[in-house]
CSV table of C-alpha atoms in Angstrom, one decimal:
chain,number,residue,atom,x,y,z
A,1,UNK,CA,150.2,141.9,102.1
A,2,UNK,CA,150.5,144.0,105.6
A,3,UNK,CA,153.4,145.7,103.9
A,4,UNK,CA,150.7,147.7,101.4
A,5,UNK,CA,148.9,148.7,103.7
A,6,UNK,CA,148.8,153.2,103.6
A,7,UNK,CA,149.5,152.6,99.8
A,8,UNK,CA,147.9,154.1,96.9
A,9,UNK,CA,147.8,151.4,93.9
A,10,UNK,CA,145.4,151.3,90.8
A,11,UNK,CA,143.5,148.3,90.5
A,12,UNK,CA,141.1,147.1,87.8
A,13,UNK,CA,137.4,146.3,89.6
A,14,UNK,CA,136.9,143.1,86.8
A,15,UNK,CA,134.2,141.5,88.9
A,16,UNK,CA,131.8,141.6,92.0
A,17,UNK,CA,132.6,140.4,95.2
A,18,UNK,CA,130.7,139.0,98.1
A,19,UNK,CA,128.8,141.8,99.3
A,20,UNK,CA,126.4,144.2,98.1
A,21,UNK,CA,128.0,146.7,95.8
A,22,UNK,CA,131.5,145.3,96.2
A,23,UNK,CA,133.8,144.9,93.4
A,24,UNK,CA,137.2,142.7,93.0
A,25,UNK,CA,139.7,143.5,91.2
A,26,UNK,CA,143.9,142.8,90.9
A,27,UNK,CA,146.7,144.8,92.2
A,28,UNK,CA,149.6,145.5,89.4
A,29,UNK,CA,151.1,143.1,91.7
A,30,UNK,CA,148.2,140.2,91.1
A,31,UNK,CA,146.9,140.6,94.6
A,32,UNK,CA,142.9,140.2,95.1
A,33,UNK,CA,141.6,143.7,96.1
A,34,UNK,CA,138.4,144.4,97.8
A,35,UNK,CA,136.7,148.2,97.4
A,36,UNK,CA,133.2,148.6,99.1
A,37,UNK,CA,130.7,150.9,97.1
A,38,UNK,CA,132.3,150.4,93.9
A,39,UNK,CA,129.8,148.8,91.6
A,40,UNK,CA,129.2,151.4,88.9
A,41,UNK,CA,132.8,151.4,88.6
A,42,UNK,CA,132.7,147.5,86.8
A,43,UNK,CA,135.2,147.1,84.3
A,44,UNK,CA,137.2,150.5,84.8
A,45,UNK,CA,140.9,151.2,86.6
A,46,UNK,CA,140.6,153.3,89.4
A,47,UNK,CA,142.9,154.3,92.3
A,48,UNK,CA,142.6,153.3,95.6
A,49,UNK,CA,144.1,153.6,99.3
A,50,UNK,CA,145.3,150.2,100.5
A,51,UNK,CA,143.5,150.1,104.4
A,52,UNK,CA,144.0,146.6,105.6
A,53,UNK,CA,145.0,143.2,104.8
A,54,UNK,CA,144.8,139.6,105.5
A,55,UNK,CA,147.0,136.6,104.0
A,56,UNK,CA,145.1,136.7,100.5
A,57,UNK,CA,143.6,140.1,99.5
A,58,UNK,CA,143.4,143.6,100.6
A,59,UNK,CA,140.8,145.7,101.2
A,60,UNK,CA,141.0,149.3,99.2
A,61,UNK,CA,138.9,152.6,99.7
A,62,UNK,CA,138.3,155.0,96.6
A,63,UNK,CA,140.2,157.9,96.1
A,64,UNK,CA,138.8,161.0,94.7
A,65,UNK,CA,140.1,162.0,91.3
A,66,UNK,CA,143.6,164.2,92.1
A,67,UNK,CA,143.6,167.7,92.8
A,68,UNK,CA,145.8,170.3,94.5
A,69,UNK,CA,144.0,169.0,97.7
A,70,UNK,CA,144.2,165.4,96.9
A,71,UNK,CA,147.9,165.0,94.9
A,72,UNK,CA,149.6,161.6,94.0
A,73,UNK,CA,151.5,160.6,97.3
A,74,UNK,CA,154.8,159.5,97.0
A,75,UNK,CA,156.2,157.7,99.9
A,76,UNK,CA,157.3,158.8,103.2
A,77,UNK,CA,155.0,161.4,104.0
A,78,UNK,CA,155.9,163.8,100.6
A,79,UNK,CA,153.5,164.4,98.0
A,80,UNK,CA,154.0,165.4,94.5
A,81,UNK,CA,152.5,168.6,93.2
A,82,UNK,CA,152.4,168.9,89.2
A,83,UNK,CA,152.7,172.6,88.1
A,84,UNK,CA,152.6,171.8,84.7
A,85,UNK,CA,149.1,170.4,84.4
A,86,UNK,CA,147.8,173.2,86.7
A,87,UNK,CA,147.8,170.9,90.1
């Protein structure tokens, strides 16, 4: 799990968690993820930043909807900028 951690992944929040106002969801690679202040987002795919890990589930932070200032990252440090849909 350490190995996602800096990622970006989209993860569908399908129940709540432990805390107040977290959701669980899964990875596209079945791993438990954990997002804090998340609960009017039950039932929906969102994107998230992986920002730790332990042996069973990683913990995600919401990411804003993309923009020029906020593009899809793609690995290594480069980022992706769409012209073509205005980005």
């Amino acid at each position: 799990n350490d190995s996602k951690i800096g990622t970006r992944m989209s993860v569908i929040l399908d129940r709540e968690g432990k805390r107040k106002g977290q959701l669980l969801g899964r990875s596209p690679f079945m791993q438990a993820v954990h997002v804090d202040d998340a609960a009017h987002l039950l039932d929906q795919m969102v994107e998230v930043d992986i920002v730790s890990a332990t042996a069973s589930s990683l913990k995600g932070k919401l990411v804003e909807p993309l923009s020029a200032e906020n593009p899809l990252p793609l690995g290594e440090g480069r980022v992706r900028v769409d012209k073509r849909v205005g980005f």
